[in-house]
XYZ file of C-alpha atoms in Angstrom:
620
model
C -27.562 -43.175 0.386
C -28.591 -41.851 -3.265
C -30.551 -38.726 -2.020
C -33.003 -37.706 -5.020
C -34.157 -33.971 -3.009
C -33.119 -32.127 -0.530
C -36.532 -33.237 1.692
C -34.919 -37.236 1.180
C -32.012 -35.667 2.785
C -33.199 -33.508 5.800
C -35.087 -36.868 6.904
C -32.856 -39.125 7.264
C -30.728 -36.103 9.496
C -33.995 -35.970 11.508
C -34.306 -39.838 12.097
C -30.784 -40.070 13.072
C -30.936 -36.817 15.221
C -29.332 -34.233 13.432
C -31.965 -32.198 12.282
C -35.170 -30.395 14.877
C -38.047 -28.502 13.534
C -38.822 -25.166 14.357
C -42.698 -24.978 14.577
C -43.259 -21.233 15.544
C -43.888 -18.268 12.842
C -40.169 -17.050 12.091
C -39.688 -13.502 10.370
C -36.835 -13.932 7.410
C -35.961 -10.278 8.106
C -32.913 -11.112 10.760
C -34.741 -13.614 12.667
C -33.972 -16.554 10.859
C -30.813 -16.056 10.616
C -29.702 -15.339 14.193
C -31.453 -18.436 15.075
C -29.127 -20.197 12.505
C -25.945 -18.280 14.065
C -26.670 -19.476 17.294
C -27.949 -22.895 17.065
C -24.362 -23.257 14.588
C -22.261 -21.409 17.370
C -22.983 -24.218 19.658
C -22.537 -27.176 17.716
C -26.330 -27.667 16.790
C -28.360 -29.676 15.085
C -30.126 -29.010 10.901
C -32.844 -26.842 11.239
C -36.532 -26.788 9.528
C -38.667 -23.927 9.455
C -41.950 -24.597 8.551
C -43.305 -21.490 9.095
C -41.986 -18.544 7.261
C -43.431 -15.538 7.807
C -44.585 -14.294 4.285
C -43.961 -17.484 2.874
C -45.984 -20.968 1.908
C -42.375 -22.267 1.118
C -40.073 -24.022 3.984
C -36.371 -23.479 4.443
C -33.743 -25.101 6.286
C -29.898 -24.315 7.451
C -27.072 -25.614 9.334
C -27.324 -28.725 6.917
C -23.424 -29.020 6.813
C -22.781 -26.891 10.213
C -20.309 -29.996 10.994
C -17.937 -32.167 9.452
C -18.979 -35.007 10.522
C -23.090 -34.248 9.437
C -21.428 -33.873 5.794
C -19.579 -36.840 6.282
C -22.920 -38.325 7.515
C -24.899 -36.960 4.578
C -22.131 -38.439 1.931
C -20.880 -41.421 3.649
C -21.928 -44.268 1.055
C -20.459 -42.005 -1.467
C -17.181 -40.542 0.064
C -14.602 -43.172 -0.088
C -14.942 -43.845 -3.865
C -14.611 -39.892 -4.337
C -11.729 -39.737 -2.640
C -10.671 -43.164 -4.678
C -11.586 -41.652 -8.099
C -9.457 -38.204 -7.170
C -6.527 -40.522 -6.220
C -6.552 -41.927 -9.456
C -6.596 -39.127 -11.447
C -3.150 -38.175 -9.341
C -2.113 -42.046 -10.011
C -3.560 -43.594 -12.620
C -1.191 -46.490 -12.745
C -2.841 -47.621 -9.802
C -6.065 -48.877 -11.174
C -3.898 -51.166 -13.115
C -1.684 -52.455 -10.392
C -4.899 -53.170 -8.660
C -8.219 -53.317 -10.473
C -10.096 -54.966 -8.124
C -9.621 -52.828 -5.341
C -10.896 -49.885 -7.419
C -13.376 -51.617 -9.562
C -16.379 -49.714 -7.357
C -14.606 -46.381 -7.797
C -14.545 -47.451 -11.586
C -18.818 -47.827 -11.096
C -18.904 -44.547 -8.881
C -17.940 -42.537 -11.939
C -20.694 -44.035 -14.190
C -22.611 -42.040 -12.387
C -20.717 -38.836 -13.463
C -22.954 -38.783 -16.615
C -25.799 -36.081 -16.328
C -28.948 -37.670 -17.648
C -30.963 -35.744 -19.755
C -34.462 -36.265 -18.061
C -37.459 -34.931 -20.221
C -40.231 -37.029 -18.669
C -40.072 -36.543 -14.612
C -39.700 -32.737 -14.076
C -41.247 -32.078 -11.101
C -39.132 -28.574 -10.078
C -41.440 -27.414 -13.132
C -44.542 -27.984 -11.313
C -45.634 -24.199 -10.203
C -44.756 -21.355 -11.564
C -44.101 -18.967 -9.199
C -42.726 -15.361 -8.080
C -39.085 -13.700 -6.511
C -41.371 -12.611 -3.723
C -42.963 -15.987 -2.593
C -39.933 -17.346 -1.758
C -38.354 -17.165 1.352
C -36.543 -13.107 1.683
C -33.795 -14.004 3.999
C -32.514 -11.073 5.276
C -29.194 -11.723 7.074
C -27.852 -8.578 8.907
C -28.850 -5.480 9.302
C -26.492 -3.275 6.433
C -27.661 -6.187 4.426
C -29.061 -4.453 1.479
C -32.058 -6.691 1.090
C -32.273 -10.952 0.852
C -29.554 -12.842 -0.561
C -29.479 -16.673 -1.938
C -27.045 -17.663 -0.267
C -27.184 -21.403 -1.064
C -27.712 -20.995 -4.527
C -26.145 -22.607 -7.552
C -25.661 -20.867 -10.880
C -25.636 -22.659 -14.073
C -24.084 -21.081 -17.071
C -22.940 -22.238 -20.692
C -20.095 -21.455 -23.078
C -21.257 -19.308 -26.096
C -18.549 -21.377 -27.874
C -19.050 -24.647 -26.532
C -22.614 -25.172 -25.593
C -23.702 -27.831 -23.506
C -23.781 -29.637 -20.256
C -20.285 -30.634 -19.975
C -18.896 -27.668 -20.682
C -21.430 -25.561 -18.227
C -19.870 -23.834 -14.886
C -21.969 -24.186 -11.882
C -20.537 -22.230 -9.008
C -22.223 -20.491 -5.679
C -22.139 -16.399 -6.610
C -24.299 -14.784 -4.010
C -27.504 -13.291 -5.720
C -29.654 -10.468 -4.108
C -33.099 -10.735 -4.797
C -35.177 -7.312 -4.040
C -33.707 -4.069 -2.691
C -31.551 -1.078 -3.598
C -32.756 -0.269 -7.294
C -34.238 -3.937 -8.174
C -37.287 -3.962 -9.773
C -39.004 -7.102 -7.796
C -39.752 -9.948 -9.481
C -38.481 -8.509 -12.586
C -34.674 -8.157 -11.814
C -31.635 -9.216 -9.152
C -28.392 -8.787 -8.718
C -25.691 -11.588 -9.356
C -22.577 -11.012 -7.534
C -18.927 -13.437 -8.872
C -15.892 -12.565 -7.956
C -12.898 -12.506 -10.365
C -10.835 -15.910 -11.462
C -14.977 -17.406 -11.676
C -15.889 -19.768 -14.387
C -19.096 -17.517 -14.990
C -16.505 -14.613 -15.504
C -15.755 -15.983 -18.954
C -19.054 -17.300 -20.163
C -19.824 -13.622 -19.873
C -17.225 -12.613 -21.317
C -17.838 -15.204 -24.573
C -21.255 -13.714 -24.417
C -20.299 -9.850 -24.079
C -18.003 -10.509 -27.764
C -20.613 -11.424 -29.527
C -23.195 -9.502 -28.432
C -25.659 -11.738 -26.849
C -27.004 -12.323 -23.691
C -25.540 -14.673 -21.019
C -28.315 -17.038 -20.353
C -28.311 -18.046 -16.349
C -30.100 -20.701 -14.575
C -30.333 -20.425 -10.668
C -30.592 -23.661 -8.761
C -31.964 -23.765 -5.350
C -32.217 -26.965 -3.301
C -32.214 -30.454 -5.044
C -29.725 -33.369 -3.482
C -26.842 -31.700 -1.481
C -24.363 -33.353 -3.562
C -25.480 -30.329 -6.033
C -24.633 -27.500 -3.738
C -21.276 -29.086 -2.927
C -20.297 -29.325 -6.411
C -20.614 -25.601 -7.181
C -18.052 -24.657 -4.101
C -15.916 -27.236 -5.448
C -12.528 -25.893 -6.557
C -12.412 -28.440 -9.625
C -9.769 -28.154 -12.402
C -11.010 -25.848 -15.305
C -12.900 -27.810 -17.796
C -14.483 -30.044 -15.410
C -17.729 -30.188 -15.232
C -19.254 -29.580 -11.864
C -22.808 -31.395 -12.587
C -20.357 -34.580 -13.254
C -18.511 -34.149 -9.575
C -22.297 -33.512 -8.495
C -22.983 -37.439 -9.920
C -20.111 -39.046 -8.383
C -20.325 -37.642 -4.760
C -24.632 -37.656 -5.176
C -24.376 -41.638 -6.493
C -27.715 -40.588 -8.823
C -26.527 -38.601 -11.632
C -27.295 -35.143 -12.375
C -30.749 -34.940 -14.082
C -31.866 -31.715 -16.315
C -33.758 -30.987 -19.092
C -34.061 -27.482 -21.746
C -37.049 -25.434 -20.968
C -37.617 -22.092 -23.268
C -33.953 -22.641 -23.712
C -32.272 -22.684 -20.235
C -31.073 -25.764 -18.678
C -32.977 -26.616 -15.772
C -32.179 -29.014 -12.808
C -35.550 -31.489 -12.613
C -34.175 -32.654 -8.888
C -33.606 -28.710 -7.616
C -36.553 -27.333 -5.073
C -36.436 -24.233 -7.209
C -35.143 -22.592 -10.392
C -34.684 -19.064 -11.106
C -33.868 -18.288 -14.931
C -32.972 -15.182 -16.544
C -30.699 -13.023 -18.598
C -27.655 -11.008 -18.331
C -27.600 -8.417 -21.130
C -24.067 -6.898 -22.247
C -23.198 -3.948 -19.853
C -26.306 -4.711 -17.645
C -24.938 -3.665 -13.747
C -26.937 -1.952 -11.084
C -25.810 -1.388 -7.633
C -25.596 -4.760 -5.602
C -24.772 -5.418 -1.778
C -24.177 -4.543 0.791
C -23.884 -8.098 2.363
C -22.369 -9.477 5.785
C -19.240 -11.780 3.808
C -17.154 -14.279 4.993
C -14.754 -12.253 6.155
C -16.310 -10.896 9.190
C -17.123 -7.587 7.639
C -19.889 -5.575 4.852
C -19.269 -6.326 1.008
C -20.401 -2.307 0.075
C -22.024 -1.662 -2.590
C -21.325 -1.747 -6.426
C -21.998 -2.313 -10.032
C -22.655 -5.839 -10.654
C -24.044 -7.964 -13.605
C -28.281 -7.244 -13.502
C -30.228 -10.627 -14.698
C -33.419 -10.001 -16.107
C -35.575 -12.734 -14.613
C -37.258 -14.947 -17.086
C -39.294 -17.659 -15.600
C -39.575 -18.751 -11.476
C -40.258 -22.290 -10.934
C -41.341 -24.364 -7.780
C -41.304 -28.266 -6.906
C -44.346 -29.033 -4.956
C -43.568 -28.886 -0.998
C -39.815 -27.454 -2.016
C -37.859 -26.284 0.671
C -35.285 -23.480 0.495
C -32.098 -23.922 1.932
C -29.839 -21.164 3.440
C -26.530 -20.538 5.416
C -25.353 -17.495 6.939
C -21.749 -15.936 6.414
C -20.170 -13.634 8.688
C -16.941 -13.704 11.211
C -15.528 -17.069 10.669
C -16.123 -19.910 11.430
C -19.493 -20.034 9.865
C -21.455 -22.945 8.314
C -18.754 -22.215 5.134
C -16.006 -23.234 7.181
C -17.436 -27.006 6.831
C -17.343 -26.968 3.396
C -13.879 -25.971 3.007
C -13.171 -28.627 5.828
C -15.230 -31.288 3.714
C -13.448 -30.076 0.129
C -10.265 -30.845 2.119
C -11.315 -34.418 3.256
C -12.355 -34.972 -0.214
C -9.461 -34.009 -2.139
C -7.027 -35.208 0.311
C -3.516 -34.509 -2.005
C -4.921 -33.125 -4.755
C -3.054 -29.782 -4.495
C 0.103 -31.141 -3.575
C -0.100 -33.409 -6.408
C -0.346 -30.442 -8.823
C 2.373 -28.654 -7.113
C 6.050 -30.345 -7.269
C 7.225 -30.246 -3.937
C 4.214 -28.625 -1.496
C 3.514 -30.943 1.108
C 0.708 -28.444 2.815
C -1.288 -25.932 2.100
C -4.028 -24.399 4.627
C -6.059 -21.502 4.289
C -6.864 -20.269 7.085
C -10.507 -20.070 7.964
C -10.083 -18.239 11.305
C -8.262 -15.334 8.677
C -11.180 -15.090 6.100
C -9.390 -18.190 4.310
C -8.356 -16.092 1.019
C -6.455 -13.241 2.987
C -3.434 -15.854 4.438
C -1.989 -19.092 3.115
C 0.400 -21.283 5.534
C 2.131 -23.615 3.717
C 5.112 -26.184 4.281
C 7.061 -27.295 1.388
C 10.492 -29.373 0.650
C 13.873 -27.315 0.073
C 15.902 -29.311 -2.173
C 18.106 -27.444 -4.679
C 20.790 -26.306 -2.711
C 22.165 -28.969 -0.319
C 25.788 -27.987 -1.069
C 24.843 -24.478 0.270
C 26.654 -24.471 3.608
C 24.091 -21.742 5.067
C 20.286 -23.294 4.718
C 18.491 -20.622 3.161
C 14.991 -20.669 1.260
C 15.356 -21.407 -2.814
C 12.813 -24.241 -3.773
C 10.613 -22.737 -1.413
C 10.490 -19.508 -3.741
C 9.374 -21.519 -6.355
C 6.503 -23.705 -4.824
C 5.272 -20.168 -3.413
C 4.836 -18.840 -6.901
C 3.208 -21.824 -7.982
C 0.984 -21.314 -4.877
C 0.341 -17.764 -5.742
C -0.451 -18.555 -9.484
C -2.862 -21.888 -8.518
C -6.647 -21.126 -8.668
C -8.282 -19.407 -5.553
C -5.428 -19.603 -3.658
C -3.834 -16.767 -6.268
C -6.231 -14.405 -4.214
C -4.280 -14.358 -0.949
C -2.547 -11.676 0.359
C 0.160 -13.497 3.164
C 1.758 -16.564 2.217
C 3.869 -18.199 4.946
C 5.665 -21.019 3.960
C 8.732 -23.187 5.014
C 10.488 -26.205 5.138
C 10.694 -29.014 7.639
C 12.870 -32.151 6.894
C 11.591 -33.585 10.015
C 7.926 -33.790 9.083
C 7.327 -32.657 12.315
C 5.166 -29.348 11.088
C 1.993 -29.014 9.719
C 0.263 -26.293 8.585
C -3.268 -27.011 10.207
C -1.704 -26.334 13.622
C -1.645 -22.638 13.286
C 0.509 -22.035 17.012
C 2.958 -24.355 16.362
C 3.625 -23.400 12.660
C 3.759 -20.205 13.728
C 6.379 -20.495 16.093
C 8.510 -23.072 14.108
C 8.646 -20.255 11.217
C 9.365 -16.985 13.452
C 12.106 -18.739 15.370
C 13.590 -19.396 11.675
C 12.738 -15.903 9.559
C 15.414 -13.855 8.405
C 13.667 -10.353 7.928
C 16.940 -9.272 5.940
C 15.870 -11.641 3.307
C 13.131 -13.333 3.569
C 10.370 -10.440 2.679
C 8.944 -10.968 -1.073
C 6.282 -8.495 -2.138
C 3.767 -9.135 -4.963
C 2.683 -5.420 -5.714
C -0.316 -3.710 -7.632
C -2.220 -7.672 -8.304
C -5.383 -8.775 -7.361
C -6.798 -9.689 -4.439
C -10.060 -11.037 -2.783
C -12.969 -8.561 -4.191
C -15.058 -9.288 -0.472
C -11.506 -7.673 0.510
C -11.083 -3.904 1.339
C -7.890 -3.752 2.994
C -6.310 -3.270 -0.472
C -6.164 -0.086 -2.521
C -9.455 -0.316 -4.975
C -11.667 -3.514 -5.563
C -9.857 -6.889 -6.721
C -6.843 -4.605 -6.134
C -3.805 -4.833 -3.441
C -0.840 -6.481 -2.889
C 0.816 -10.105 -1.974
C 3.762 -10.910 0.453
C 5.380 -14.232 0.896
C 7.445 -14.784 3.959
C 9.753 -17.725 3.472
C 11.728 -19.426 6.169
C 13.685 -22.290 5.819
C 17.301 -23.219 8.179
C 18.402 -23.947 11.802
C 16.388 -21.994 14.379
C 17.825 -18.439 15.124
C 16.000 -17.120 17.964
C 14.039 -18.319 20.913
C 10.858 -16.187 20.617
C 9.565 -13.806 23.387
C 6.486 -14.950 25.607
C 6.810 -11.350 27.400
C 6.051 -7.704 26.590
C 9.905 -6.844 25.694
C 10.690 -3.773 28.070
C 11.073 -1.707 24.993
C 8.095 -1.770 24.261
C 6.532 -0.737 27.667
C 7.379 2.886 27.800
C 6.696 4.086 24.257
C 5.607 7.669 23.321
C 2.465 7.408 21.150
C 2.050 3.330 21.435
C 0.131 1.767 24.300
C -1.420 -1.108 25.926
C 1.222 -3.493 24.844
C 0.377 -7.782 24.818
C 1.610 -10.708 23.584
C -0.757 -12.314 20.824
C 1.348 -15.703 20.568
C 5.449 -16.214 20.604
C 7.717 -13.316 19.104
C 4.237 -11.055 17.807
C 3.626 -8.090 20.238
C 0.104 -5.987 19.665
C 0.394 -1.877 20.112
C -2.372 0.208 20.324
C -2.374 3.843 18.777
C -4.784 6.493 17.689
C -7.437 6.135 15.339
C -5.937 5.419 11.796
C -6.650 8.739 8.950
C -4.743 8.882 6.089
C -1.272 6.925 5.401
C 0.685 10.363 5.421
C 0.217 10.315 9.295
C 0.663 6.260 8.998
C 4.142 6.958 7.988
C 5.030 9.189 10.260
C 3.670 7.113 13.169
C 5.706 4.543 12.098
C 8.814 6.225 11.732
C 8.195 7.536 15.164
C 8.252 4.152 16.405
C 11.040 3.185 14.514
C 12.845 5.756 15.987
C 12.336 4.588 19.421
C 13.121 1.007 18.895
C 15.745 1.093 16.318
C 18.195 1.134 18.945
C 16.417 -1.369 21.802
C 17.960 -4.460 22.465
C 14.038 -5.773 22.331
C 14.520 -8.453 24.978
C 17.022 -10.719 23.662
C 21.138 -11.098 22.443
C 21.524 -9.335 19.204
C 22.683 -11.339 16.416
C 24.681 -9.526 13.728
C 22.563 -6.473 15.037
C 19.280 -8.336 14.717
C 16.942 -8.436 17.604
C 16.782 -12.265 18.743
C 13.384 -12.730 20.324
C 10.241 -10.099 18.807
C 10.120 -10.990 15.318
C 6.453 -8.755 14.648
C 4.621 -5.711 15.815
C 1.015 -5.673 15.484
C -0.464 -2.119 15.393
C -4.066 -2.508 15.992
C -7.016 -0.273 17.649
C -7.525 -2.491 20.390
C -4.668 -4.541 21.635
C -6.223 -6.395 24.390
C -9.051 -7.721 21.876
C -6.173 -8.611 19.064
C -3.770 -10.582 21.614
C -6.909 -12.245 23.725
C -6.741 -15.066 21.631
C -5.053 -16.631 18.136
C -8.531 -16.355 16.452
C -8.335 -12.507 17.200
C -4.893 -12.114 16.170
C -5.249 -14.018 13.025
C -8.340 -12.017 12.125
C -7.194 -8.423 12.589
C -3.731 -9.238 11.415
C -4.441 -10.451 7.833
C -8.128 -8.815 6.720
C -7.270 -5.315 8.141
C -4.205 -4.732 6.240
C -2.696 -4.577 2.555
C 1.101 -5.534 2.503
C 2.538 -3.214 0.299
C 1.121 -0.083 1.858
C 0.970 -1.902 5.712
C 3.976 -3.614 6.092
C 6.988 -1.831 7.844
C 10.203 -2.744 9.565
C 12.283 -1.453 12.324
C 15.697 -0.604 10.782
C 14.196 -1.157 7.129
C 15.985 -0.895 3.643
C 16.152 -1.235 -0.044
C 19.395 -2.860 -1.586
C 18.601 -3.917 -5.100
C 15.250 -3.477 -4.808
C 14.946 -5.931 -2.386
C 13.082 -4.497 0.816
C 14.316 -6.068 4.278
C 14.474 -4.780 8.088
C 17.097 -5.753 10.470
C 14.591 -5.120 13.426
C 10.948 -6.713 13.742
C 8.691 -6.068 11.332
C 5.511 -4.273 11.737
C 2.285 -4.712 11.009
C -0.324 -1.976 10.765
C -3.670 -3.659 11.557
C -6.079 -0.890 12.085
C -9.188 -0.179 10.022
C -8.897 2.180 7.512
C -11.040 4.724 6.636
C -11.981 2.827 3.171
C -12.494 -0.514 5.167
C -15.797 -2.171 4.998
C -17.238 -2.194 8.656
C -17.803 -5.703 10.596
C -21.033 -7.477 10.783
C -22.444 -7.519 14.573
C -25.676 -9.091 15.679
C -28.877 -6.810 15.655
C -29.664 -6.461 20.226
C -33.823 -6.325 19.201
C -33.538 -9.396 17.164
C -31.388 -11.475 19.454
C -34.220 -10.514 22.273
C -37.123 -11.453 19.773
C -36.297 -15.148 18.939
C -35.394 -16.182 22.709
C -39.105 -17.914 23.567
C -37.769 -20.359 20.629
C -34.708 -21.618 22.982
C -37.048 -21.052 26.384
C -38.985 -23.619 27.597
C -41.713 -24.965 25.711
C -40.250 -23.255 22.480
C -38.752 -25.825 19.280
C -35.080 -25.196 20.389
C -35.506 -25.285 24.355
C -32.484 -27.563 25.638
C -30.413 -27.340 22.269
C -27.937 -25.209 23.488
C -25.952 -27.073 25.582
C-alpha cells in the first residue's frame, strides 16, 4: 500500500491489530516514554496517544518496534527494493531477464520527487516549538528531543533536490540555554552528509538553510537512516520503498515536505553552537553535553490533525534495533558487493552496533602457505574500517570459514569458532589516535579513540574453557571470577581512577598469571584454553548473560589504552601476548553514565496496563 501520511499508515496497523490507542491524559515529561519502553520490551503493539498533556497534537511510537510490522507496513513495496538494489550490484541481469524485473523497472519511476505546488496541506497552521508534543525521555535528558525527525539540507554548490541529504540527527527543542521557540539544538555526528553542506556553507559565509521533517509516510523516516551511497538522494530511496513519490514544494526559500505532519525550518549561522544534550543514546548510556550547531528557527508549520511520531533510544535493543534489522533485509548483499571478498558483516546491536563489527570473509592469497594464517583477511578489514558508518567501530572480529558453516549473526557460535582459532602472537592490529562513535566516551576526547581488528583464520588451536581456570580462583586483588561464554573469563576489581593505577593493576595480574598453566596443555608456551580476561566492576552482571558481556565488553573500553596481554610484547612494532589477553571493562571516570528508568514514573503510568486502563492485557 502507497501510504500518503503517517495517519493512512497507523490505520491500517490498527485494523490489522498492530496498533491500540491510549485514551488517558499522558504527561510527555517521562511518561510517554516509559510507556513506549515497556509496551516495546514485550513485543507490543503501535501506540496512539491522543491525549498529550500540554498538547492539541497526537503522537505515536513503537511504529517499527518489530520486523515483521515494518515488513507489514512496506510489504507491496519491499520485494522490488530489494530487486532494484540487486540490480545496481548486477546490472546484466535486467538484460538476461527483463521481464522478471520489468515491475522493479516501474518501482523506480517512482524515485522522482514531484514538485507539488498546489496540495500543501503540512502548510495549513502555523504554529509554535512549544505546541508540539515535548517528549522528554529520561531523566538527565536535558529537555525534549525529536527523535523521529528528518533533516533536509542542500549543497551550497549544487542546489537542489537531488543533491539534498536527509538524515535523522537528533534535535533538542527547549532547555539548557535555548531560547524557546526561537532556537534548538541540532546534534550530527561526524562522516554525516549534513557535515559537509555546512561545511560548503561555513566557506562562503552563508547560512546553512535546514528543513525539519516530522511525520509524513514512513517510507520518509526510513530513508533518512538509510546508509545510501554518497550522492544518492534519500527523498528518491523515500519514492521507491513509499511507491508515491516524494512530494515538496519552496516556501520563503526552504524546501518543504507537503506529505510531512510537521515542518520545522530554520538557520544555522557560521560558528553558531550552544550547549546541546544531555540525551539517553543508543548505547545504553548519557550523550553529555556540548557545543553543537544552534538553528535559528524560521517558520513552524502544522498539517491539520498531524500526529507526531517518536521512538525512544536507550540500552539496546530499542525500537532502532528494527531499523537496522529492516536496512539489512533491504539491502540484502549490498555491502558485500562493495567489498571484494566479505561474505558478512554484523554490527552488533546488543554492543551499541558502532562499538564492534563481526565479520567473516574469504582467505585466498596464500594457499601455497603451508601454515593458514590471516592475509586477505587484513585487507577486507581495512576496507571494512574505511566503508561508511562502519569506519566508526572500535572491535572488528573477523575470519575465515571455507566451510560456510559460520555466520556472523550467531554471535556464540562465531565467537567460539574465532577464539578456538586466534593467535594472540599475531593476530592483534591496532588502529590508534582515529575516530570513533561521538555518542562514544570510552575513547580519549569526543570522535576520538582507537580501533583493533582481531583476525583469525587456520585449523583450530585450542578447545576453549567452559570453567573458571584454577588460576584464576585465588588471585590477590581480582575477585568473583565467571565464565561469560567459551575461553572469556570476567574479574572483578576496585573501582577504576586514573590509568596510572590501571597499569599497575594489570601488571599485578600479569604477574600472577604469567606463569599459570590457565587450565589447559601449553602450546609453544601459549595457554590452550582462556583466550580473554574481562575486567569489569561487576562480574556476575557481565558473565550473566552474552547481552551483558557484549555490552560492557565493547562500550566501556578504548583499545589502545584498554587492551592488555598476559606475557605481552613489542617486536617491530607489532604488539602481541603469548598469554590471554585482557580486557579492562570498567567505567571510567570520563564515561558517560547509563540511562535507568525513573521508580516515580514507572509507578505513575501503571492504571494504563491495570484493568480498565488502554493497555490492560497487552503485556503478555
Amino acid at each position: 500500500m502507497a501510504y500518503r501520511s503517517l495517519e493512512e499508515c497507523l490505520l491500517d496497523l490498527e485494523k490489522n491489530g498492530m496498533l491500540v490507542r491510549i485514551k488517558e491524559e499522558v504527561d510527555p515529561y517521562l511518561q510517554m516514554a516509559a510507556i513506549h519502553l515497556r509496551v516495546f520490551e514485550a513485543g507490543g503493539p503501535a501506540l496512539l496517544f491522543e491525549n498529550v498533556k500540554g498538547s492539541s497534537f497526537r503522537a505515536a511510537s513503537n511504529i517499527f518496534g518489530t520486523l515483521e510490522r515494518s515488513q507489514f507496513i512496506f510489504r507491496h513495496q519491499l520485494k522490488q527494493v530489494q530487486q532494484l538494489i540487486d540490480l545496481k550490484s548486477n546490472p546484466i541481469e535486467a538484460i538476461k531477464h527483463p521481464i522478471n524485473n520489468f515491475q522493479a523497472g516501474l518501482a523506480a519511476i517512482k524515485a522522482l520527487p514531484l514538485k507539488n505546488p498546489v496540495s500543501k496541506p503540512v502548510l495549513a497552521t502555523k504554529i509554535r516549538v512549544q505546541d508540539l508534543p515535548l517528549i522528554h525521555h529520561w531523566p538527565m535528558d536535558g529537555g525534549a528531543f525529536v527523535t523521529l525527525p528528518q533533516v533536509y539540507t542542500e549543497d551550497a554548490d549544487k542546489p537542489g533536490i537531488m543533491n539534498a541529504n536527509l538524515g535523522m540527527y537528533r534535535i533538542q527543542l527547549n532547555g539548557n540555554e535555548y531560547q524557546l521557540n526561537s532556537e534548538i539544538g541540532l546534534h550530527y555526528q561526524l562522516h554525516r552528509g549534513i557535515g559537509v553542506h555546512q561545511a560548503k556553507a561555513n566557506k562562503k559565509g552563508q547560512p546553512l538553510k535546514v528543513s525539519i521533517f516530522v511525520g509524513g509516510p514512513p517510507s520518509h523516516t526510513v530513508a533518512a537512516v538509510m546508509p545510501l551511497p554518497e550522492g544518492i538522494s534519500e527523498m528518491t530511496f523515500a519514492g521507491v520503498l513509499g511507491g508515491r513519490r516524494f512530494r515538496y514544494v519552496y516556501e520563503d526559500g526552504y524546501c518543504i515536505s507537503t506529505d510531512a505532519d510537521f515542518v520545522i525550518t530554520g538557520e544555522v549561522d557560521p560558528g553558531s553552537n550552544k550547549p546541546e544534550g544531555p540525551f539517553g543514546d543508543h548505547l545504553g548510556y548519557y550523550s553529555l553535553q556540548h557545543p553543537f550547531p544552534l538553528l535559528k528557527v524560521k517558520q513552524v508549520y502544522a498539517k491539520k490533525n498531524a500526529i507526531w511520531p517518536f521512538t525512544v533510544v536507550g540500552r539496546p535493543p530499542q525500537e532502532d534495533t528494527s531499523f537496522g534489522q529492516l536496512i539489512h533485509a533491504i539491502t540484502g548483499t549490498a555491502v558485500q558487493q562493495e567489498i571484494p571478498g566479505l561474505k558478512e558483516v554484523h554490527a552488533v546491536d546488543a554492543a551499541g552496533v558502532h562499538p564492534l563489527l563481526l565479520a567473516v570473509g574469504s582467505e585466498r592469497y596464500t594457499p601455497y602457505a603451508p601454515a593458514k594464517q590471516p592475509a586477505e583477511l587484513l585487507t577486507i578489514a581495512n576496507h571494512i574500517l574505511g566503508t561508511g558508518q562502519l569506519s566508526l567501530a572500535k572491535f572488528l572480529f573477523i575470519t575465515a570459514d571455507e566451510e560456510n558453516k559460520i555466520s556472523a549473526q550467531n554471535i556464540g557460535p562465531y565467537f567460539e569458532f574465532l577464539l578456538s582459532r586466534i593467535d594472540t602472537r599475531r593476530d592483534i592490529h591496532f588502529y590508534t589516535n582515529t575516530t570513533i562513535d561521538t555518542l562514544d566516551y570510552s575513547g580519549n576526547g569526543l570522535n576520538s579513540g582507537s580501533k583493533v581488528v582481531l583476525a583469525a583464520y587456520g585449523d583450530k588451536r585450542r578447545n576453549l574453557a567452559t570453567e573458571v581456570p584454577t588460576a584464576l580462583q585465588s588471585l590477590n586483588g581480582f575477585n568473583n571470577p565467571q565464565i561469560a561464554i567459551p575461553g572469556v573469563a570476567v574479574l572483578q576489581v576496585g573501582t577504576f581512577t586514573t590509568y596510572e593505577k590501571a597499569h599497575a593493576e594489570m601488571q599485578a595480574l600479569n604477574d600472577q598469571l604469567k606463569e599459570a598453566n590457565l587450565q589447559g596443555t601449553n602450546v609453544n608456551g601459549y595457554p590452550n584454553e582462556l583466550v580473554l580476561i574481562i575486567i569489569a566492576d561487576d562480574a556476575t552482571f557481565t558473565a550473566a548473560n552474552i547481552n551483558n558481556f557484549l555490552w560492557v565488553s565493547f562500550t566501556r573500553s578504548n583499545p589502545s589504552h584498554d587492551m592488555y596481554g598476559i606475557n605481552s610484547f613489542t617486536e617491530n612494532k607489532h604488539w602481541g601476548c603469548k598469554g590471554p589477553l585482557v580486557l579492562d571493562a570498567r567505567i571510567k571516570p570520563h564515561h558517560a553514565p547509563p540511562v535507568e528508568k525513573d521508580p516515580a514514573t514507572e509507578k505513575a503510568i501503571e492504571h494504563i496496563f491495570n484493568k480498565g486502563g488502554s493497555l490492560y492485557g497487552i503485556l503478555k
